[in-house]
Amino acid sequence: MAWREFRRGKSKKRDVQEFEFNLEDNIFQLHEELRAKVYRHLPYAAFYITDPKLRHIHKACIRDRVVHHAVFRILYPVFDPTFIFDSYSCRLGKGTHRAVSRLKKFARALSLNYQRNIFVLKCDVKKFFDSVNHRVLLEFIQRKIKNKNSVWLIKTIVGSFEKESSVGLPIGNVTSQLFANIYLNEFDQFVKHALKVKYYIRYCDDFVILGANPSELVDLVSCVGKFLNYRLKLVIHPDKVTIRKYRQGIDFLGYVVRPHCITLRTKTRRRLLKILSTKNMASYFGTLKHCDGYKIEQQITKLML
């Protein structure tokens, strides 16, 4: 099958059918293109989703997604062991629930089982995926990957998308998730080893730091902001820097963590009730298992009666 079929905007269903029908021929052709270094990444299909925040997604065609997954499978075991334990986004055995549980564990330890006040600094990076610098990312990747053919293919994938000149990663690529962790691992190492922060958790571009002294957390904002800007060409979102007492509740990854309970964020609870349907009941109850969600579970049950 000629790859120009993808360019003519065929439907997703037609693309899948045609690709599967000629799977063997396509894989061999793709292999030859890669071997001869004539492989070129095709344009992305762009669309918006709300989850609940509006996001601009860029989806690669099936042919390119095959390449993305192959590259991901090779790079993940190379880079994942270099990441800190408390990086939780898009990693095997991690995820949002474990990040929230870790925050709870850190808070209990630092507060001496809730006997003293502690504080939590919460930040995120402004337009992270749109701001990733290709040159800096490739510098980090080439520390571990020395094979010229592999580097060529990685550069091809990284360069397949630009928000502006040599900047940006597409939300939607499986490789973007790994590249994000490789990029921000530099920040993780700085926080853990240069700043020697013990209680630090990151999930993608959201991160929290726990401390007993709020003035020390204020000083950290300046330190991490300068590092992100100078080394990674990133900026902390000025409207999303907060320092709160832990007992006031910490809004993190869809949950609110307090000394003696974890509850759903109000917006999450309202959205869950709004879009409730019988086909995804198991998924919603699964979410509630990770917090003190008895009351909302009862509300859901009543709605379904």
mmCIF file of C-alpha atoms in Angstrom:
data_model
loop_
_atom_site.group_PDB
_atom_site.id
_atom_site.type_symbol
_atom_site.label_atom_id
_atom_site.label_comp_id
_atom_site.label_asym_id
_atom_site.label_seq_id
_atom_site.Cartn_x
_atom_site.Cartn_y
_atom_site.Cartn_z
ATOM 1 C CA MET A 1 0.000 0.000 0.000
ATOM 2 C CA ALA A 2 1.269 3.463 -0.842
ATOM 3 C CA TRP A 3 1.784 5.596 2.245
ATOM 4 C CA ARG A 4 0.250 8.597 0.478
ATOM 5 C CA GLU A 5 -3.117 7.035 1.343
ATOM 6 C CA PHE A 6 -2.586 8.340 4.861
ATOM 7 C CA ARG A 7 -2.064 11.847 3.561
ATOM 8 C CA ARG A 8 -5.451 11.917 1.847
ATOM 9 C CA GLY A 9 -7.213 11.885 5.193
ATOM 10 C CA LYS A 10 -8.735 8.395 5.172
ATOM 11 C CA SER A 11 -10.845 7.531 8.162
ATOM 12 C CA LYS A 12 -9.317 5.759 11.136
ATOM 13 C CA LYS A 13 -11.287 2.610 10.382
ATOM 14 C CA ARG A 14 -10.153 2.557 6.749
ATOM 15 C CA ASP A 15 -6.538 3.135 7.783
ATOM 16 C CA VAL A 16 -6.642 0.207 10.203
ATOM 17 C CA GLN A 17 -8.275 -2.103 7.661
ATOM 18 C CA GLU A 18 -5.845 -1.243 4.884
ATOM 19 C CA PHE A 19 -2.807 -1.482 7.143
ATOM 20 C CA GLU A 20 -3.852 -4.857 8.543
ATOM 21 C CA PHE A 21 -4.720 -6.232 5.103
ATOM 22 C CA ASN A 22 -1.209 -5.455 3.844
ATOM 23 C CA LEU A 23 0.565 -5.761 7.187
ATOM 24 C CA GLU A 24 3.378 -8.017 6.020
ATOM 25 C CA ASP A 25 4.192 -5.896 2.954
ATOM 26 C CA ASN A 26 4.019 -2.680 4.954
ATOM 27 C CA ILE A 27 6.320 -3.938 7.694
ATOM 28 C CA PHE A 28 8.894 -5.076 5.153
ATOM 29 C CA GLN A 29 8.668 -1.742 3.334
ATOM 30 C CA LEU A 30 9.016 0.142 6.607
ATOM 31 C CA HIS A 31 12.016 -1.990 7.530
ATOM 32 C CA GLU A 32 13.700 -1.192 4.215
ATOM 33 C CA GLU A 33 13.037 2.543 4.633
ATOM 34 C CA LEU A 34 14.570 2.469 8.091
ATOM 35 C CA ARG A 35 17.554 0.380 6.996
ATOM 36 C CA ALA A 36 18.270 2.740 4.086
ATOM 37 C CA LYS A 37 17.606 5.818 6.232
ATOM 38 C CA VAL A 38 14.988 7.103 3.816
ATOM 39 C CA TYR A 39 12.187 6.857 6.377
ATOM 40 C CA ARG A 40 10.275 10.104 6.760
ATOM 41 C CA HIS A 41 7.687 10.790 9.431
ATOM 42 C CA LEU A 42 4.254 11.695 8.049
ATOM 43 C CA PRO A 43 2.202 14.690 9.295
ATOM 44 C CA TYR A 44 0.121 14.406 12.454
ATOM 45 C CA ALA A 45 -3.661 14.535 12.692
ATOM 46 C CA ALA A 46 -4.551 17.267 15.198
ATOM 47 C CA PHE A 47 -7.662 17.431 17.361
ATOM 48 C CA TYR A 48 -8.781 18.624 20.808
ATOM 49 C CA ILE A 49 -9.971 16.654 23.808
ATOM 50 C CA THR A 50 -11.198 17.715 27.236
ATOM 51 C CA ASP A 51 -9.897 15.594 30.120
ATOM 52 C CA PRO A 52 -11.124 17.857 31.801
ATOM 53 C CA LYS A 53 -8.653 20.515 30.631
ATOM 54 C CA LEU A 54 -8.680 21.307 26.915
ATOM 55 C CA ARG A 55 -5.697 19.610 25.263
ATOM 56 C CA HIS A 56 -4.408 19.771 21.704
ATOM 57 C CA ILE A 57 -3.604 16.207 20.661
ATOM 58 C CA HIS A 58 -1.425 15.285 17.687
ATOM 59 C CA LYS A 59 -1.896 11.719 16.486
ATOM 60 C CA ALA A 60 0.573 9.962 14.198
ATOM 61 C CA CYS A 61 -0.581 7.541 11.497
ATOM 62 C CA ILE A 62 -0.403 3.800 12.142
ATOM 63 C CA ARG A 63 2.865 3.391 10.237
ATOM 64 C CA ASP A 64 4.631 5.959 12.411
ATOM 65 C CA ARG A 65 3.069 4.646 15.602
ATOM 66 C CA VAL A 66 4.636 1.258 14.845
ATOM 67 C CA VAL A 67 8.016 3.005 14.811
ATOM 68 C CA HIS A 68 7.238 4.935 18.001
ATOM 69 C CA HIS A 69 6.375 1.772 19.901
ATOM 70 C CA ALA A 70 9.474 -0.026 18.643
ATOM 71 C CA VAL A 71 11.695 2.862 19.756
ATOM 72 C CA PHE A 72 9.903 3.090 23.105
ATOM 73 C CA ARG A 73 10.444 -0.627 23.784
ATOM 74 C CA ILE A 74 14.173 -0.243 23.193
ATOM 75 C CA LEU A 75 14.688 3.029 25.096
ATOM 76 C CA TYR A 76 12.483 2.406 28.146
ATOM 77 C CA PRO A 77 14.685 -0.278 29.779
ATOM 78 C CA VAL A 78 17.768 1.838 29.065
ATOM 79 C CA PHE A 79 16.496 5.009 30.723
ATOM 80 C CA ASP A 80 13.981 3.904 33.353
ATOM 81 C CA PRO A 81 16.646 2.603 35.783
ATOM 82 C CA THR A 82 18.270 6.058 35.720
ATOM 83 C CA PHE A 83 15.114 7.793 36.980
ATOM 84 C CA ILE A 84 14.573 8.569 40.650
ATOM 85 C CA PHE A 85 12.165 6.391 42.629
ATOM 86 C CA ASP A 86 9.683 9.246 43.132
ATOM 87 C CA SER A 87 9.022 9.968 39.455
ATOM 88 C CA TYR A 88 5.561 8.487 38.863
ATOM 89 C CA SER A 89 4.326 9.393 35.379
ATOM 90 C CA CYS A 90 4.150 6.755 32.613
ATOM 91 C CA ARG A 91 6.340 4.178 34.349
ATOM 92 C CA LEU A 92 5.683 0.534 35.097
ATOM 93 C CA GLY A 93 4.625 0.038 38.703
ATOM 94 C CA LYS A 94 4.020 3.752 39.272
ATOM 95 C CA GLY A 95 1.043 6.010 38.404
ATOM 96 C CA THR A 96 -1.198 8.553 40.111
ATOM 97 C CA HIS A 97 -2.440 6.316 42.922
ATOM 98 C CA ARG A 98 1.063 5.393 44.047
ATOM 99 C CA ALA A 99 2.161 9.029 43.834
ATOM 100 C CA VAL A 100 -0.704 10.086 46.112
ATOM 101 C CA SER A 101 0.049 7.230 48.495
ATOM 102 C CA ARG A 102 3.698 8.287 48.597
ATOM 103 C CA LEU A 103 2.677 11.870 49.412
ATOM 104 C CA LYS A 104 0.624 10.545 52.320
ATOM 105 C CA LYS A 105 3.575 8.465 53.541
ATOM 106 C CA PHE A 106 6.002 11.392 53.290
ATOM 107 C CA ALA A 107 3.616 13.656 55.192
ATOM 108 C CA ARG A 108 3.200 11.171 58.015
ATOM 109 C CA ALA A 109 6.975 10.747 58.364
ATOM 110 C CA LEU A 110 7.832 14.450 58.240
ATOM 111 C CA SER A 111 5.007 15.460 60.610
ATOM 112 C CA LEU A 112 5.997 12.773 63.128
ATOM 113 C CA ASN A 113 2.683 11.009 62.656
ATOM 114 C CA TYR A 114 0.824 14.330 62.373
ATOM 115 C CA GLN A 115 2.171 15.715 65.644
ATOM 116 C CA ARG A 116 3.631 18.867 64.058
ATOM 117 C CA ASN A 117 2.721 21.233 61.263
ATOM 118 C CA ILE A 118 4.344 20.709 57.886
ATOM 119 C CA PHE A 119 4.033 22.544 54.587
ATOM 120 C CA VAL A 120 3.777 21.505 50.951
ATOM 121 C CA LEU A 121 5.124 23.388 47.956
ATOM 122 C CA LYS A 122 3.224 22.531 44.790
ATOM 123 C CA CYS A 123 4.272 23.702 41.298
ATOM 124 C CA ASP A 124 3.970 22.822 37.655
ATOM 125 C CA VAL A 125 5.721 23.820 34.449
ATOM 126 C CA LYS A 126 4.004 26.243 32.100
ATOM 127 C CA LYS A 127 3.094 24.591 28.753
ATOM 128 C CA PHE A 128 5.614 21.818 29.347
ATOM 129 C CA PHE A 129 5.171 19.706 26.205
ATOM 130 C CA ASP A 130 5.086 22.797 24.000
ATOM 131 C CA SER A 131 8.338 24.026 25.571
ATOM 132 C CA VAL A 132 10.665 21.012 25.392
ATOM 133 C CA ASN A 133 13.858 22.052 23.619
ATOM 134 C CA HIS A 134 14.913 19.462 21.009
ATOM 135 C CA ARG A 135 18.631 20.193 21.306
ATOM 136 C CA VAL A 136 18.605 19.783 25.075
ATOM 137 C CA LEU A 137 16.510 16.597 24.887
ATOM 138 C CA LEU A 138 18.814 15.013 22.319
ATOM 139 C CA GLU A 139 21.826 15.938 24.451
ATOM 140 C CA PHE A 140 20.360 13.920 27.331
ATOM 141 C CA ILE A 141 19.442 10.986 25.093
ATOM 142 C CA GLN A 142 22.883 10.794 23.495
ATOM 143 C CA ARG A 143 24.526 10.395 26.879
ATOM 144 C CA LYS A 144 23.158 6.839 26.877
ATOM 145 C CA ILE A 145 22.545 6.078 23.194
ATOM 146 C CA LYS A 146 25.717 5.983 21.095
ATOM 147 C CA ASN A 147 24.599 3.985 18.065
ATOM 148 C CA LYS A 148 24.490 6.343 15.059
ATOM 149 C CA ASN A 149 21.525 4.653 13.404
ATOM 150 C CA SER A 150 19.507 4.780 16.614
ATOM 151 C CA VAL A 151 20.363 8.440 17.142
ATOM 152 C CA TRP A 152 19.308 9.220 13.566
ATOM 153 C CA LEU A 153 15.894 7.611 14.089
ATOM 154 C CA ILE A 154 15.361 9.313 17.452
ATOM 155 C CA LYS A 155 16.227 12.672 15.885
ATOM 156 C CA THR A 156 13.721 11.956 13.123
ATOM 157 C CA ILE A 157 10.949 11.308 15.645
ATOM 158 C CA VAL A 158 11.840 14.294 17.833
ATOM 159 C CA GLY A 159 12.017 16.562 14.777
ATOM 160 C CA SER A 160 8.680 15.349 13.418
ATOM 161 C CA PHE A 161 6.841 17.928 15.523
ATOM 162 C CA GLU A 162 7.554 21.562 16.358
ATOM 163 C CA LYS A 163 5.469 24.069 18.256
ATOM 164 C CA GLU A 164 8.078 26.568 17.209
ATOM 165 C CA SER A 165 11.572 26.119 15.769
ATOM 166 C CA SER A 166 13.114 22.985 17.368
ATOM 167 C CA VAL A 167 10.783 23.205 20.369
ATOM 168 C CA GLY A 168 7.861 21.038 21.468
ATOM 169 C CA LEU A 169 6.675 17.445 21.809
ATOM 170 C CA PRO A 170 3.302 16.158 20.565
ATOM 171 C CA ILE A 171 0.818 15.119 23.234
ATOM 172 C CA GLY A 172 -0.280 11.722 21.971
ATOM 173 C CA ASN A 173 2.990 9.961 21.101
ATOM 174 C CA VAL A 174 4.065 7.101 23.352
ATOM 175 C CA THR A 175 7.615 8.359 22.828
ATOM 176 C CA SER A 176 6.655 11.789 24.173
ATOM 177 C CA GLN A 177 5.873 10.264 27.559
ATOM 178 C CA LEU A 178 9.332 8.722 27.770
ATOM 179 C CA PHE A 179 11.057 11.808 26.365
ATOM 180 C CA ALA A 180 9.311 13.901 29.031
ATOM 181 C CA ASN A 181 10.757 11.724 31.790
ATOM 182 C CA ILE A 182 14.220 11.803 30.227
ATOM 183 C CA TYR A 183 14.018 15.598 30.009
ATOM 184 C CA LEU A 184 12.770 16.161 33.553
ATOM 185 C CA ASN A 185 15.085 13.553 35.056
ATOM 186 C CA GLU A 186 17.741 16.265 34.898
ATOM 187 C CA PHE A 187 15.527 18.350 37.172
ATOM 188 C CA ASP A 188 14.837 15.387 39.472
ATOM 189 C CA GLN A 189 18.557 14.765 39.923
ATOM 190 C CA PHE A 190 19.144 18.453 40.675
ATOM 191 C CA VAL A 191 16.425 18.507 43.345
ATOM 192 C CA LYS A 192 17.522 15.262 44.999
ATOM 193 C CA HIS A 193 21.309 15.604 44.822
ATOM 194 C CA ALA A 194 22.177 19.290 44.458
ATOM 195 C CA LEU A 195 19.392 20.662 46.666
ATOM 196 C CA LYS A 196 19.272 17.466 48.766
ATOM 197 C CA VAL A 197 15.488 17.536 49.065
ATOM 198 C CA LYS A 198 14.274 14.377 50.782
ATOM 199 C CA TYR A 199 10.522 14.705 50.340
ATOM 200 C CA TYR A 200 9.980 15.327 46.626
ATOM 201 C CA ILE A 201 7.468 13.749 44.212
ATOM 202 C CA ARG A 202 6.989 14.414 40.500
ATOM 203 C CA TYR A 203 4.240 13.321 38.128
ATOM 204 C CA CYS A 204 4.975 14.585 34.609
ATOM 205 C CA ASP A 205 5.374 18.363 35.018
ATOM 206 C CA ASP A 206 3.568 18.552 38.390
ATOM 207 C CA PHE A 207 5.748 18.291 41.480
ATOM 208 C CA VAL A 208 5.475 18.675 45.234
ATOM 209 C CA ILE A 209 8.083 19.248 47.946
ATOM 210 C CA LEU A 210 7.318 18.779 51.646
ATOM 211 C CA GLY A 211 9.084 20.749 54.356
ATOM 212 C CA ALA A 212 8.820 21.754 57.994
ATOM 213 C CA ASN A 213 9.782 25.383 57.349
ATOM 214 C CA PRO A 214 7.737 27.474 54.866
ATOM 215 C CA SER A 215 10.540 30.011 54.385
ATOM 216 C CA GLU A 216 12.808 27.218 53.111
ATOM 217 C CA LEU A 217 10.150 26.245 50.592
ATOM 218 C CA VAL A 218 9.927 29.864 49.434
ATOM 219 C CA ASP A 219 13.679 29.838 48.825
ATOM 220 C CA LEU A 220 13.354 26.591 46.876
ATOM 221 C CA VAL A 221 10.908 28.193 44.446
ATOM 222 C CA SER A 222 13.637 30.562 43.310
ATOM 223 C CA CYS A 223 16.249 27.792 43.064
ATOM 224 C CA VAL A 224 14.142 25.384 41.039
ATOM 225 C CA GLY A 225 12.827 28.190 38.850
ATOM 226 C CA LYS A 226 16.326 29.309 37.902
ATOM 227 C CA PHE A 227 17.448 25.747 37.156
ATOM 228 C CA LEU A 228 14.428 25.000 34.990
ATOM 229 C CA ASN A 229 14.888 28.199 33.046
ATOM 230 C CA TYR A 230 18.675 28.028 32.613
ATOM 231 C CA ARG A 231 19.190 24.289 32.054
ATOM 232 C CA LEU A 232 15.892 23.115 30.557
ATOM 233 C CA LYS A 233 14.495 26.302 28.974
ATOM 234 C CA LEU A 234 11.304 25.877 31.000
ATOM 235 C CA VAL A 235 9.252 28.229 33.167
ATOM 236 C CA ILE A 236 7.286 27.501 36.328
ATOM 237 C CA HIS A 237 3.641 28.454 35.877
ATOM 238 C CA PRO A 238 3.355 31.658 37.969
ATOM 239 C CA ASP A 239 -0.307 31.030 38.825
ATOM 240 C CA LYS A 240 0.280 27.463 40.006
ATOM 241 C CA VAL A 241 2.829 27.908 42.771
ATOM 242 C CA THR A 242 1.306 27.251 46.191
ATOM 243 C CA ILE A 243 2.621 26.668 49.701
ATOM 244 C CA ARG A 244 -0.004 25.294 52.065
ATOM 245 C CA LYS A 245 -0.191 23.720 55.468
ATOM 246 C CA TYR A 246 -0.629 20.009 55.003
ATOM 247 C CA ARG A 247 -3.632 19.903 57.346
ATOM 248 C CA GLN A 248 -5.442 22.307 54.960
ATOM 249 C CA GLY A 249 -5.422 19.595 52.293
ATOM 250 C CA ILE A 250 -3.156 19.173 49.276
ATOM 251 C CA ASP A 251 -4.831 19.010 45.869
ATOM 252 C CA PHE A 252 -2.696 16.565 43.882
ATOM 253 C CA LEU A 253 -3.498 14.407 40.826
ATOM 254 C CA GLY A 254 -7.263 14.490 41.267
ATOM 255 C CA TYR A 255 -7.262 13.822 45.002
ATOM 256 C CA VAL A 256 -7.086 16.005 48.110
ATOM 257 C CA VAL A 257 -4.676 14.575 50.677
ATOM 258 C CA ARG A 258 -5.207 15.418 54.361
ATOM 259 C CA PRO A 259 -3.699 14.026 57.585
ATOM 260 C CA HIS A 260 -6.316 11.357 58.168
ATOM 261 C CA CYS A 261 -8.013 10.896 54.817
ATOM 262 C CA ILE A 262 -7.743 11.134 51.042
ATOM 263 C CA THR A 263 -10.778 12.449 49.192
ATOM 264 C CA LEU A 264 -11.653 13.147 45.596
ATOM 265 C CA ARG A 265 -11.105 16.671 44.321
ATOM 266 C CA THR A 266 -14.467 18.484 44.158
ATOM 267 C CA LYS A 267 -14.252 18.984 40.391
ATOM 268 C CA THR A 268 -13.389 15.328 39.897
ATOM 269 C CA ARG A 269 -16.357 14.242 41.994
ATOM 270 C CA ARG A 270 -18.754 16.494 40.100
ATOM 271 C CA ARG A 271 -17.429 15.321 36.736
ATOM 272 C CA LEU A 272 -17.685 11.692 37.787
ATOM 273 C CA LEU A 273 -21.327 12.094 38.739
ATOM 274 C CA LYS A 274 -22.096 14.026 35.565
ATOM 275 C CA ILE A 275 -20.752 11.475 33.127
ATOM 276 C CA LEU A 276 -21.787 8.434 35.132
ATOM 277 C CA SER A 277 -23.011 5.476 33.105
ATOM 278 C CA THR A 278 -23.406 1.759 33.760
ATOM 279 C CA LYS A 279 -20.664 0.736 31.334
ATOM 280 C CA ASN A 280 -17.920 2.467 33.329
ATOM 281 C CA MET A 281 -19.108 1.810 36.889
ATOM 282 C CA ALA A 282 -16.180 -0.538 37.574
ATOM 283 C CA SER A 283 -13.694 2.131 36.512
ATOM 284 C CA TYR A 284 -15.234 4.756 38.788
ATOM 285 C CA PHE A 285 -15.425 2.436 41.779
ATOM 286 C CA GLY A 286 -11.786 1.555 41.084
ATOM 287 C CA THR A 287 -10.893 5.237 41.401
ATOM 288 C CA LEU A 288 -12.771 5.489 44.685
ATOM 289 C CA LYS A 289 -10.848 2.545 46.162
ATOM 290 C CA HIS A 290 -7.800 4.791 46.465
ATOM 291 C CA CYS A 291 -9.443 7.396 48.687
ATOM 292 C CA ASP A 292 -12.092 7.798 51.360
ATOM 293 C CA GLY A 293 -14.930 7.760 48.850
ATOM 294 C CA TYR A 294 -17.723 6.021 50.746
ATOM 295 C CA LYS A 295 -20.152 8.950 50.530
ATOM 296 C CA ILE A 296 -19.772 9.493 46.802
ATOM 297 C CA GLU A 297 -19.950 5.743 46.212
ATOM 298 C CA GLN A 298 -23.320 5.783 47.969
ATOM 299 C CA GLN A 299 -24.429 8.709 45.782
ATOM 300 C CA ILE A 300 -23.436 6.771 42.658
ATOM 301 C CA THR A 301 -25.255 3.668 43.847
ATOM 302 C CA LYS A 302 -28.435 5.692 44.466
ATOM 303 C CA LEU A 303 -28.241 7.188 40.969
ATOM 304 C CA MET A 304 -28.063 3.743 39.452
ATOM 305 C CA LEU A 305 -31.099 2.403 41.319
#
